Amino acid sequence: MIIVMQRNAEDRQIDQVVAKVKAAGLDVHLSRGKEVTIIGVIGDKTRLDPDELQAMSGVEKIMHVTASYKRASRDFHPENSVVQVGPMSFGGNRISIIAGPCAVESKEQLLETARAVKAMGASALRGGAYKPRTNPYSFQGLQEKGLELLAEARAATGLPVVTELMSVKDIEVVAKYADVIQIGARNMQNFILLKEAGQAGKPILLKRGMSSTLEEFLLAAEYILAQGNNSLILCERGIRTFEDYNRNTLALAIVPTIKKVSHLPIIADPSHGTGRADLVIPMSRAAIAVGADGLIVEVHPHPEKALVDGPQSLSFPQFEELMKEIKPMAKALGREI
Ligand code: PEP
Ligand code: MN
Protein backbone atom coordinates (compact mmCIF):
# COMPACT_ATOMS: atom_id res chain seq x y z
CA MET A 1 0.00 0.00 0.00
CA ILE A 2 1.18 3.51 -0.82
CA ILE A 3 -0.07 6.68 0.82
CA VAL A 4 0.37 9.69 -1.42
CA MET A 5 0.39 12.92 0.57
CA GLN A 6 -1.04 16.14 -0.79
CA ARG A 7 1.33 18.52 -2.53
CA ASN A 8 3.22 20.49 0.11
CA ALA A 9 1.77 18.45 2.99
CA GLU A 10 3.18 19.61 6.31
CA ASP A 11 5.72 17.57 8.30
CA ARG A 12 3.19 17.36 11.12
CA GLN A 13 0.66 15.68 8.82
CA ILE A 14 3.26 13.27 7.45
CA ASP A 15 4.37 12.39 10.99
CA GLN A 16 0.79 11.64 12.02
CA VAL A 17 0.29 9.23 9.12
CA VAL A 18 3.64 7.52 9.78
CA ALA A 19 2.74 7.16 13.46
CA LYS A 20 -0.61 5.62 12.56
CA VAL A 21 1.02 3.04 10.28
CA LYS A 22 3.69 2.19 12.84
CA ALA A 23 1.11 1.88 15.61
CA ALA A 24 -0.48 -0.91 13.55
CA GLY A 25 2.86 -2.76 13.70
CA LEU A 26 3.85 -1.99 10.10
CA ASP A 27 7.01 -0.49 8.68
CA VAL A 28 7.22 2.59 6.44
CA HIS A 29 9.41 3.59 3.55
CA LEU A 30 9.32 7.36 3.34
CA SER A 31 10.07 9.03 0.05
CA ARG A 32 10.21 12.81 0.27
CA GLY A 33 10.09 14.17 -3.26
CA LYS A 34 10.50 17.77 -4.28
CA GLU A 35 6.75 18.28 -4.25
CA VAL A 36 5.06 15.12 -3.10
CA THR A 37 5.82 12.82 -0.19
CA ILE A 38 5.00 9.16 -0.55
CA ILE A 39 4.66 6.80 2.37
CA GLY A 40 5.20 3.16 1.43
CA VAL A 41 3.61 0.70 3.84
CA ILE A 42 5.47 -2.56 4.36
CA GLY A 43 3.88 -5.52 6.08
CA ASP A 44 0.42 -6.98 6.53
CA LYS A 45 -1.79 -4.17 5.23
CA THR A 46 -4.98 -5.87 6.43
CA ARG A 47 -4.14 -4.34 9.81
CA LEU A 48 -4.91 -0.88 8.39
CA ASP A 49 -8.21 0.60 7.35
CA PRO A 50 -7.66 2.45 4.04
CA ASP A 51 -10.75 4.62 4.60
CA GLU A 52 -9.41 5.79 7.94
CA LEU A 53 -6.06 6.65 6.35
CA GLN A 54 -7.76 8.43 3.46
CA ALA A 55 -9.62 10.62 5.94
CA MET A 56 -6.45 11.81 7.68
CA SER A 57 -5.38 15.38 7.17
CA GLY A 58 -2.85 15.90 4.36
CA VAL A 59 -3.55 12.56 2.62
CA GLU A 60 -4.19 12.80 -1.13
CA LYS A 61 -4.87 9.16 -1.99
CA ILE A 62 -4.25 5.54 -1.08
CA MET A 63 -2.90 3.19 -3.74
CA HIS A 64 -2.52 -0.57 -3.65
CA VAL A 65 0.71 -2.09 -4.93
CA THR A 66 0.70 -5.51 -6.47
CA ALA A 67 4.47 -5.93 -7.02
CA SER A 68 6.07 -8.29 -4.52
CA TYR A 69 9.09 -6.01 -4.18
CA LYS A 70 8.30 -2.81 -2.31
CA ARG A 71 11.41 -0.82 -1.40
CA ALA A 72 12.85 -1.52 -4.85
CA SER A 73 9.67 -0.35 -6.58
CA ARG A 74 9.37 3.01 -8.29
CA ASP A 75 5.89 3.29 -6.80
CA PHE A 76 7.48 3.59 -3.37
CA HIS A 77 10.25 5.92 -4.52
CA PRO A 78 9.28 7.79 -7.70
CA GLU A 79 12.61 9.59 -8.20
CA ASN A 80 15.77 7.83 -9.38
CA SER A 81 18.07 6.75 -6.57
CA VAL A 82 21.54 8.15 -7.09
CA VAL A 83 24.44 6.19 -5.65
CA GLN A 84 27.58 8.26 -5.29
CA VAL A 85 30.93 6.64 -4.44
CA GLY A 86 33.91 9.00 -4.81
CA PRO A 87 34.13 9.93 -8.50
CA MET A 88 31.49 7.34 -9.45
CA SER A 89 27.83 8.17 -9.67
CA PHE A 90 25.00 5.89 -10.77
CA GLY A 91 21.39 6.86 -11.35
CA GLY A 92 21.93 10.51 -12.23
CA ASN A 93 23.17 12.09 -15.42
CA ARG A 94 26.62 10.55 -15.26
CA ILE A 95 27.60 7.21 -16.76
CA SER A 96 30.42 5.68 -14.71
CA ILE A 97 32.82 3.07 -15.99
CA ILE A 98 34.28 0.42 -13.68
CA ALA A 99 37.28 -1.32 -15.24
CA GLY A 100 39.99 -3.74 -14.25
CA PRO A 101 41.03 -7.36 -14.35
CA CYS A 102 38.69 -10.24 -13.64
CA ALA A 103 41.08 -11.39 -10.90
CA VAL A 104 43.85 -9.63 -9.02
CA GLU A 105 46.92 -11.64 -10.04
CA SER A 106 49.96 -9.61 -8.97
CA LYS A 107 51.01 -6.15 -7.88
CA GLU A 108 52.42 -5.35 -11.32
CA GLN A 109 49.33 -6.54 -13.17
CA LEU A 110 46.95 -4.61 -10.93
CA LEU A 111 48.87 -1.33 -10.68
CA GLU A 112 49.61 -1.24 -14.39
CA THR A 113 45.91 -1.80 -15.14
CA ALA A 114 44.70 0.69 -12.53
CA ARG A 115 46.97 3.43 -13.88
CA ALA A 116 46.01 2.71 -17.49
CA VAL A 117 42.22 2.64 -16.97
CA LYS A 118 42.38 5.74 -14.78
CA ALA A 119 44.29 7.62 -17.49
CA MET A 120 41.66 6.54 -20.03
CA GLY A 121 38.71 7.76 -17.95
CA ALA A 122 37.52 4.90 -15.74
CA SER A 123 35.84 5.97 -12.49
CA ALA A 124 36.60 2.83 -10.48
CA LEU A 125 38.81 -0.23 -10.40
CA ARG A 126 37.38 -3.73 -10.39
CA GLY A 127 39.30 -6.86 -9.40
CA GLY A 128 38.33 -10.14 -7.80
CA ALA A 129 40.27 -11.34 -4.79
CA TYR A 130 37.83 -14.19 -4.07
CA LYS A 131 36.88 -15.83 -7.35
CA PRO A 132 33.83 -18.03 -7.91
CA ARG A 133 35.32 -20.70 -10.21
CA THR A 134 33.42 -23.54 -11.80
CA ASN A 135 36.43 -25.83 -11.46
CA PRO A 136 37.77 -26.23 -7.91
CA TYR A 137 41.32 -26.69 -9.27
CA SER A 138 41.29 -23.34 -11.12
CA PHE A 139 42.91 -20.23 -9.64
CA GLN A 140 40.71 -19.19 -6.72
CA GLY A 141 42.05 -15.65 -6.24
CA LEU A 142 44.71 -14.11 -3.99
CA GLN A 143 42.13 -13.55 -1.25
CA GLU A 144 43.30 -11.14 1.50
CA LYS A 145 46.57 -10.46 -0.33
CA GLY A 146 44.44 -9.47 -3.36
CA LEU A 147 42.46 -7.04 -1.22
CA GLU A 148 45.69 -5.47 0.03
CA LEU A 149 46.82 -4.99 -3.56
CA LEU A 150 43.49 -3.38 -4.44
CA ALA A 151 44.00 -0.94 -1.55
CA GLU A 152 47.50 -0.18 -2.88
CA ALA A 153 46.10 0.47 -6.34
CA ARG A 154 43.47 2.77 -4.84
CA ALA A 155 46.16 4.69 -2.97
CA ALA A 156 48.22 5.01 -6.17
CA THR A 157 45.36 6.16 -8.43
CA GLY A 158 42.52 7.46 -6.25
CA LEU A 159 40.14 5.00 -7.94
CA PRO A 160 37.55 3.42 -5.62
CA VAL A 161 37.63 -0.36 -5.53
CA VAL A 162 34.83 -2.78 -6.48
CA THR A 163 35.42 -6.36 -5.38
CA GLU A 164 33.37 -9.50 -4.86
CA LEU A 165 32.25 -10.95 -1.55
CA MET A 166 31.55 -14.68 -1.86
CA SER A 167 31.06 -15.79 1.71
CA VAL A 168 29.73 -14.39 4.97
CA LYS A 169 32.96 -15.50 6.62
CA ASP A 170 34.96 -12.91 4.62
CA ILE A 171 32.61 -10.01 5.14
CA GLU A 172 34.74 -8.07 7.63
CA VAL A 173 37.91 -8.22 5.62
CA VAL A 174 36.17 -7.45 2.30
CA ALA A 175 34.26 -4.52 3.85
CA LYS A 176 37.54 -3.21 5.27
CA TYR A 177 39.11 -2.88 1.82
CA ALA A 178 36.23 -2.47 -0.64
CA ASP A 179 34.52 0.79 -1.58
CA VAL A 180 31.74 -1.20 -3.23
CA ILE A 181 30.95 -4.83 -2.38
CA GLN A 182 30.04 -6.92 -5.41
CA ILE A 183 27.60 -9.79 -5.02
CA GLY A 184 28.17 -12.11 -7.94
CA ALA A 185 25.62 -13.77 -10.20
CA ARG A 186 26.06 -17.13 -8.48
CA ASN A 187 25.20 -15.62 -5.12
CA MET A 188 22.26 -13.45 -6.15
CA GLN A 189 19.94 -15.70 -4.20
CA ASN A 190 22.28 -16.44 -1.30
CA PHE A 191 19.84 -14.76 1.04
CA ILE A 192 22.01 -14.97 4.16
CA LEU A 193 24.85 -13.30 2.25
CA LEU A 194 22.49 -10.60 0.94
CA LYS A 195 21.28 -9.80 4.45
CA GLU A 196 24.78 -9.69 5.92
CA ALA A 197 26.21 -7.67 3.03
CA GLY A 198 23.31 -5.25 3.37
CA GLN A 199 24.47 -4.55 6.91
CA ALA A 200 28.16 -4.09 6.08
CA GLY A 201 27.81 -0.32 5.70
CA LYS A 202 29.08 -0.30 2.11
CA PRO A 203 27.43 0.31 -1.26
CA ILE A 204 26.53 -2.94 -3.01
CA LEU A 205 26.78 -3.94 -6.67
CA LEU A 206 24.27 -6.75 -7.16
CA LYS A 207 24.71 -8.85 -10.30
CA ARG A 208 21.75 -10.60 -11.85
CA GLY A 209 21.70 -14.36 -11.37
CA MET A 210 22.29 -16.16 -14.64
CA SER A 211 18.85 -17.74 -14.59
CA SER A 212 16.89 -15.27 -12.54
CA THR A 213 13.79 -13.40 -13.63
CA LEU A 214 13.40 -9.66 -13.23
CA GLU A 215 11.17 -10.23 -10.21
CA GLU A 216 13.69 -12.53 -8.54
CA PHE A 217 16.41 -9.94 -9.23
CA LEU A 218 14.39 -7.16 -7.60
CA LEU A 219 13.46 -9.38 -4.66
CA ALA A 220 17.18 -10.04 -4.12
CA ALA A 221 17.66 -6.25 -4.18
CA GLU A 222 14.81 -6.00 -1.66
CA TYR A 223 16.81 -8.15 0.79
CA ILE A 224 19.60 -5.55 0.76
CA LEU A 225 17.27 -2.53 0.87
CA ALA A 226 15.38 -4.10 3.78
CA GLN A 227 18.61 -3.90 5.81
CA GLY A 228 18.40 -0.11 5.51
CA ASN A 229 21.08 0.02 2.81
CA ASN A 230 19.90 2.19 -0.09
CA SER A 231 23.27 2.40 -1.82
CA LEU A 232 22.53 -0.33 -4.28
CA ILE A 233 23.49 -0.68 -7.94
CA LEU A 234 22.06 -3.46 -10.10
CA CYS A 235 24.01 -5.12 -12.90
CA GLU A 236 22.82 -7.06 -15.95
CA ARG A 237 25.61 -9.55 -16.73
CA GLY A 238 23.95 -11.92 -19.15
CA ILE A 239 21.69 -14.89 -18.66
CA ARG A 240 21.81 -18.53 -19.72
CA THR A 241 19.78 -19.32 -22.81
CA PHE A 242 19.80 -22.08 -25.43
CA GLU A 243 22.16 -19.89 -27.40
CA ASP A 244 25.80 -20.96 -27.19
CA TYR A 245 27.68 -18.72 -29.62
CA ASN A 246 28.27 -16.37 -26.67
CA ARG A 247 29.14 -17.24 -23.08
CA ASN A 248 25.85 -15.64 -21.96
CA THR A 249 23.04 -13.63 -23.53
CA LEU A 250 23.25 -10.01 -22.44
CA ALA A 251 19.57 -9.27 -21.82
CA LEU A 252 19.65 -5.52 -22.31
CA ALA A 253 15.87 -5.09 -22.42
CA ILE A 254 16.03 -5.40 -18.64
CA VAL A 255 17.66 -1.96 -18.44
CA PRO A 256 14.68 0.13 -19.60
CA THR A 257 12.33 -2.32 -17.87
CA ILE A 258 14.10 -1.84 -14.52
CA LYS A 259 14.02 1.92 -15.10
CA LYS A 260 10.27 1.70 -15.47
CA VAL A 261 9.50 -0.44 -12.41
CA SER A 262 12.33 0.53 -10.06
CA HIS A 263 14.23 3.62 -8.94
CA LEU A 264 17.51 1.71 -8.63
CA PRO A 265 20.45 2.40 -10.94
CA ILE A 266 21.46 -0.39 -13.31
CA ILE A 267 24.72 -0.96 -15.16
CA ALA A 268 25.76 -3.59 -17.71
CA ASP A 269 28.63 -6.07 -17.80
CA PRO A 270 29.38 -6.71 -21.48
CA SER A 271 32.43 -8.84 -20.54
CA HIS A 272 30.56 -11.66 -18.78
CA GLY A 273 27.51 -10.87 -20.89
CA THR A 274 29.29 -12.02 -24.05
CA GLY A 275 32.51 -13.78 -23.01
CA ARG A 276 34.24 -12.27 -26.06
CA ALA A 277 36.47 -9.20 -26.18
CA ASP A 278 35.38 -8.42 -29.76
CA LEU A 279 31.78 -8.03 -28.60
CA VAL A 280 32.48 -5.83 -25.60
CA ILE A 281 32.58 -2.53 -27.49
CA PRO A 282 29.40 -3.08 -29.56
CA MET A 283 27.46 -4.33 -26.53
CA SER A 284 28.75 -1.42 -24.43
CA ARG A 285 27.38 0.95 -27.04
CA ALA A 286 24.09 -0.91 -26.95
CA ALA A 287 23.94 -0.79 -23.14
CA ILE A 288 24.45 2.96 -23.12
CA ALA A 289 21.87 3.40 -25.87
CA VAL A 290 19.21 1.65 -23.77
CA GLY A 291 19.93 3.81 -20.72
CA ALA A 292 22.46 1.91 -18.58
CA ASP A 293 23.95 4.03 -15.79
CA GLY A 294 27.39 2.57 -16.29
CA LEU A 295 29.51 -0.37 -17.36
CA ILE A 296 31.74 -2.87 -15.59
CA VAL A 297 34.40 -4.08 -18.00
CA GLU A 298 37.30 -6.51 -17.70
CA VAL A 299 40.68 -5.12 -18.77
CA HIS A 300 44.07 -6.87 -18.59
CA PRO A 301 47.57 -5.76 -19.64
CA HIS A 302 48.02 -9.10 -21.48
CA PRO A 303 44.62 -10.76 -22.00
CA GLU A 304 46.25 -13.84 -23.54
CA LYS A 305 48.08 -14.45 -20.25
CA ALA A 306 45.18 -13.70 -17.88
CA LEU A 307 44.59 -16.35 -15.21
CA VAL A 308 40.82 -15.80 -15.42
CA ASP A 309 38.53 -14.66 -18.26
CA GLY A 310 41.26 -13.71 -20.77
CA PRO A 311 39.05 -14.21 -23.87
CA GLN A 312 36.63 -11.51 -22.69
CA SER A 313 39.24 -9.10 -21.30
CA LEU A 314 40.09 -5.94 -23.21
CA SER A 315 43.70 -4.93 -23.83
CA PHE A 316 44.61 -1.33 -22.98
CA PRO A 317 44.25 -0.13 -26.61
CA GLN A 318 40.84 -1.84 -26.80
CA PHE A 319 39.72 -0.12 -23.59
CA GLU A 320 40.93 3.19 -24.97
CA GLU A 321 38.86 2.56 -28.10
CA LEU A 322 35.82 1.72 -25.96
CA MET A 323 36.09 5.00 -24.06
CA LYS A 324 36.58 6.92 -27.30
CA GLU A 325 33.43 5.40 -28.82
CA ILE A 326 31.09 5.77 -25.88
CA LYS A 327 31.89 9.37 -24.91
CA PRO A 328 30.20 11.01 -27.92
CA MET A 329 27.30 8.56 -27.58
CA ALA A 330 26.75 9.59 -23.99
CA LYS A 331 26.88 13.24 -25.04
CA ALA A 332 24.31 12.68 -27.77
CA LEU A 333 22.01 11.17 -25.14
CA GLY A 334 22.44 14.21 -22.89
CA ARG A 335 24.65 12.29 -20.44
CA GLU A 336 28.29 12.56 -19.52
CA ILE A 337 31.05 10.05 -18.86
C1 PEP B 1 33.07 -11.14 -12.03
O1 PEP B 1 32.59 -9.99 -12.13
O2 PEP B 1 34.27 -11.38 -12.04
C2 PEP B 1 32.14 -12.28 -11.96
C3 PEP B 1 32.53 -13.47 -11.52
O3 PEP B 1 30.92 -11.97 -12.44
P1 PEP B 1 29.54 -12.81 -12.42
O4 PEP B 1 29.19 -12.99 -10.97
O5 PEP B 1 28.62 -11.92 -13.16
O6 PEP B 1 29.81 -14.11 -13.12
MN1 MN C 1 35.41 -12.46 -14.84
XYZ file of N, CA, C and O in Angstrom, residues 110-184:
300
model
N 48.043 -5.449 -11.419
C 46.946 -4.607 -10.930
C 47.282 -3.126 -11.063
O 46.473 -2.328 -11.541
N 48.519 -2.759 -10.642
C 48.873 -1.334 -10.685
C 48.954 -0.817 -12.118
O 48.499 0.287 -12.418
N 49.511 -1.648 -12.986
C 49.606 -1.243 -14.390
C 48.193 -1.019 -14.961
O 47.926 -0.027 -15.643
N 47.280 -1.923 -14.623
C 45.906 -1.797 -15.141
C 45.212 -0.588 -14.529
O 44.548 0.187 -15.230
N 45.377 -0.425 -13.208
C 44.704 0.688 -12.533
C 45.151 2.020 -13.134
O 44.321 2.889 -13.433
N 46.453 2.156 -13.338
C 46.968 3.428 -13.885
C 46.446 3.642 -15.307
O 46.053 4.749 -15.668
N 46.441 2.572 -16.085
C 46.009 2.708 -17.489
C 44.528 3.075 -17.570
O 44.153 4.013 -18.276
N 43.672 2.358 -16.826
C 42.224 2.643 -16.972
C 41.877 4.010 -16.393
O 40.995 4.706 -16.895
N 42.613 4.398 -15.346
C 42.379 5.744 -14.784
C 42.710 6.806 -15.843
O 41.928 7.735 -16.075
N 43.867 6.640 -16.476
C 44.287 7.625 -17.487
C 43.283 7.683 -18.642
O 43.122 8.715 -19.283
N 42.601 6.573 -18.892
C 41.664 6.543 -20.026
C 40.236 6.904 -19.620
O 39.320 6.857 -20.441
N 40.021 7.230 -18.353
C 38.714 7.765 -17.954
C 37.826 6.863 -17.124
O 36.653 7.196 -16.913
N 38.357 5.737 -16.627
C 37.525 4.898 -15.743
C 37.299 5.615 -14.420
O 38.142 6.402 -13.986
N 36.161 5.331 -13.783
C 35.837 5.968 -12.495
C 36.151 5.060 -11.318
O 36.137 5.501 -10.179
N 36.328 3.759 -11.577
C 36.599 2.831 -10.478
C 37.367 1.635 -11.002
O 37.352 1.333 -12.201
N 38.026 0.956 -10.067
C 38.815 -0.228 -10.399
C 38.085 -1.471 -9.920
O 37.644 -1.530 -8.769
N 37.926 -2.443 -10.805
C 37.376 -3.729 -10.389
C 38.517 -4.736 -10.282
O 39.570 -4.578 -10.901
N 38.302 -5.791 -9.507
C 39.297 -6.858 -9.404
C 38.828 -7.850 -8.364
O 38.496 -7.465 -7.242
N 38.793 -9.116 -8.737
C 38.330 -10.140 -7.803
C 39.490 -10.679 -6.978
O 40.546 -11.035 -7.518
N 39.283 -10.728 -5.679
C 40.270 -11.341 -4.786
C 39.773 -12.735 -4.372
O 40.567 -13.629 -4.073
N 38.465 -12.895 -4.345
C 37.832 -14.191 -4.074
C 37.060 -14.524 -5.339
O 36.121 -13.815 -5.698
N 37.479 -15.546 -6.054
C 36.883 -15.826 -7.354
C 35.954 -17.036 -7.305
O 36.355 -18.105 -6.850
N 34.729 -16.872 -7.812
C 33.826 -18.033 -7.914
C 34.183 -18.831 -9.171
O 33.847 -18.424 -10.270
N 34.880 -19.929 -9.046
C 35.321 -20.704 -10.208
C 34.529 -21.993 -10.339
O 34.293 -22.680 -9.338
N 34.184 -22.316 -11.551
C 33.421 -23.541 -11.802
C 34.251 -24.773 -11.415
O 33.738 -25.735 -10.845
N 35.534 -24.699 -11.730
C 36.429 -25.829 -11.460
C 37.196 -25.575 -10.157
O 37.891 -24.562 -10.029
N 37.105 -26.483 -9.189
C 37.772 -26.227 -7.907
C 39.299 -26.193 -8.008
O 39.973 -25.714 -7.093
N 39.849 -26.697 -9.133
C 41.316 -26.692 -9.274
C 41.806 -25.440 -9.991
O 42.993 -25.239 -10.159
N 40.877 -24.591 -10.468
C 41.290 -23.345 -11.124
C 41.715 -22.328 -10.063
O 41.328 -22.427 -8.898
N 42.450 -21.324 -10.517
C 42.910 -20.232 -9.636
C 41.724 -19.636 -8.872
O 40.741 -19.201 -9.478
N 41.838 -19.598 -7.557
C 40.706 -19.186 -6.715
C 40.805 -17.721 -6.251
O 39.947 -17.246 -5.520
N 41.884 -17.055 -6.648
C 42.050 -15.652 -6.236
C 43.079 -15.538 -5.125
O 43.360 -16.510 -4.410
N 43.648 -14.320 -4.998
C 44.708 -14.112 -3.993
C 44.135 -13.842 -2.602
O 44.876 -13.665 -1.654
N 42.828 -13.742 -2.514
C 42.126 -13.546 -1.251
C 42.645 -12.295 -0.509
O 42.734 -11.258 -1.136
N 42.990 -12.382 0.784
C 43.296 -11.135 1.498
C 44.462 -10.376 0.859
O 44.461 -9.151 0.804
N 45.429 -11.111 0.349
C 46.568 -10.464 -0.333
C 46.046 -9.643 -1.539
O 46.521 -8.540 -1.814
N 45.052 -10.177 -2.220
C 44.444 -9.471 -3.356
C 43.766 -8.183 -2.909
O 43.845 -7.150 -3.573
N 43.119 -8.259 -1.751
C 42.459 -7.045 -1.218
C 43.502 -5.984 -0.876
O 43.300 -4.790 -1.124
N 44.627 -6.425 -0.312
C 45.694 -5.465 0.027
C 46.221 -4.788 -1.236
O 46.484 -3.585 -1.249
N 46.339 -5.568 -2.301
C 46.823 -4.987 -3.563
C 45.811 -3.998 -4.130
O 46.176 -2.953 -4.675
N 44.534 -4.313 -3.981
C 43.493 -3.375 -4.437
C 43.605 -2.061 -3.668
O 43.489 -0.971 -4.239
N 43.860 -2.154 -2.359
C 44.004 -0.937 -1.551
C 45.239 -0.148 -2.002
O 45.215 1.085 -2.047
N 46.290 -0.860 -2.375
C 47.502 -0.180 -2.876
C 47.199 0.533 -4.189
O 47.638 1.669 -4.410
N 46.449 -0.140 -5.045
C 46.103 0.467 -6.342
C 45.211 1.687 -6.137
O 45.332 2.687 -6.843
N 44.330 1.612 -5.142
C 43.470 2.768 -4.839
C 44.330 3.937 -4.355
O 44.147 5.080 -4.787
N 45.296 3.628 -3.489
C 46.162 4.691 -2.970
C 46.973 5.319 -4.101
O 47.210 6.529 -4.124
N 47.380 4.502 -5.066
C 48.217 5.013 -6.165
C 47.414 5.825 -7.178
O 47.955 6.725 -7.819
N 46.126 5.520 -7.338
C 45.360 6.162 -8.425
C 44.182 7.009 -7.952
O 43.648 7.799 -8.722
N 43.722 6.772 -6.733
C 42.521 7.460 -6.250
C 41.242 6.778 -6.712
O 40.137 7.239 -6.403
N 41.351 5.687 -7.457
C 40.141 5.004 -7.939
C 39.511 4.183 -6.807
O 40.202 3.400 -6.155
N 38.200 4.318 -6.580
C 37.546 3.421 -5.622
C 37.563 1.981 -6.143
O 37.662 1.753 -7.348
N 37.452 1.052 -5.213
C 37.633 -0.360 -5.534
C 36.316 -1.126 -5.420
O 35.587 -0.983 -4.443
N 36.021 -1.911 -6.463
C 34.828 -2.782 -6.483
C 35.337 -4.221 -6.464
O 36.089 -4.621 -7.355
N 34.920 -4.989 -5.457
C 35.424 -6.364 -5.377
C 34.360 -7.287 -4.798
O 33.502 -6.856 -4.026
N 34.450 -8.552 -5.189
C 33.368 -9.498 -4.858
C 33.518 -10.122 -3.472
O 34.605 -10.517 -3.059
N 32.362 -10.210 -2.810
C 32.251 -10.949 -1.546
C 31.537 -12.260 -1.864
O 30.426 -12.243 -2.386
N 32.188 -13.387 -1.530
C 31.554 -14.677 -1.856
C 30.940 -15.356 -0.642
O 30.045 -16.187 -0.779
N 31.505 -15.043 0.538
C 31.063 -15.790 1.710
C 30.916 -14.857 2.916
O 31.701 -13.915 3.079
N 29.946 -15.171 3.750
C 29.730 -14.385 4.965
C 31.001 -14.370 5.814
O 31.304 -13.381 6.468
N 31.781 -15.441 5.747
C 32.962 -15.500 6.621
C 34.018 -14.441 6.260
O 34.845 -14.089 7.081
N 33.963 -13.916 5.035
C 34.962 -12.915 4.618
C 34.437 -11.486 4.695
O 35.088 -10.556 4.234
N 33.264 -11.307 5.263
C 32.606 -10.007 5.144
C 33.414 -8.870 5.792
O 33.523 -7.795 5.228
N 34.012 -9.153 6.942
C 34.739 -8.074 7.630
C 35.938 -7.617 6.823
O 36.165 -6.429 6.638
N 36.690 -8.588 6.339
C 37.905 -8.225 5.618
C 37.558 -7.574 4.274
O 38.188 -6.584 3.873
N 36.536 -8.059 3.583
C 36.167 -7.447 2.299
C 35.644 -6.022 2.540
O 36.023 -5.087 1.844
N 34.808 -5.862 3.565
C 34.261 -4.521 3.847
C 35.369 -3.547 4.256
O 35.271 -2.354 4.000
N 36.432 -4.085 4.855
C 37.538 -3.213 5.274
C 38.242 -2.596 4.062
O 38.659 -1.452 4.092
N 38.350 -3.360 2.978
C 39.107 -2.879 1.817
C 38.245 -2.323 0.678
O 38.705 -1.485 -0.080
N 37.027 -2.829 0.545
C 36.225 -2.471 -0.643
C 35.537 -1.116 -0.477
O 35.125 -0.757 0.624
N 35.391 -0.398 -1.583
C 34.518 0.786 -1.584
C 33.111 0.385 -1.993
O 32.140 0.998 -1.566
N 33.027 -0.632 -2.839
C 31.735 -1.204 -3.230
C 31.875 -2.723 -3.144
O 32.835 -3.288 -3.675
N 30.927 -3.359 -2.481
C 30.950 -4.830 -2.383
C 30.118 -5.404 -3.518
O 28.942 -5.069 -3.668
N 30.753 -6.260 -4.315
C 30.041 -6.922 -5.413
C 29.475 -8.256 -4.926
O 30.171 -9.034 -4.287
N 28.195 -8.465 -5.239
C 27.597 -9.790 -5.015
C 27.456 -10.402 -6.405
O 26.782 -9.840 -7.278
N 28.104 -11.512 -6.616
C 28.170 -12.114 -7.939
C 26.888 -12.826 -8.337
O 26.013 -13.110 -7.502
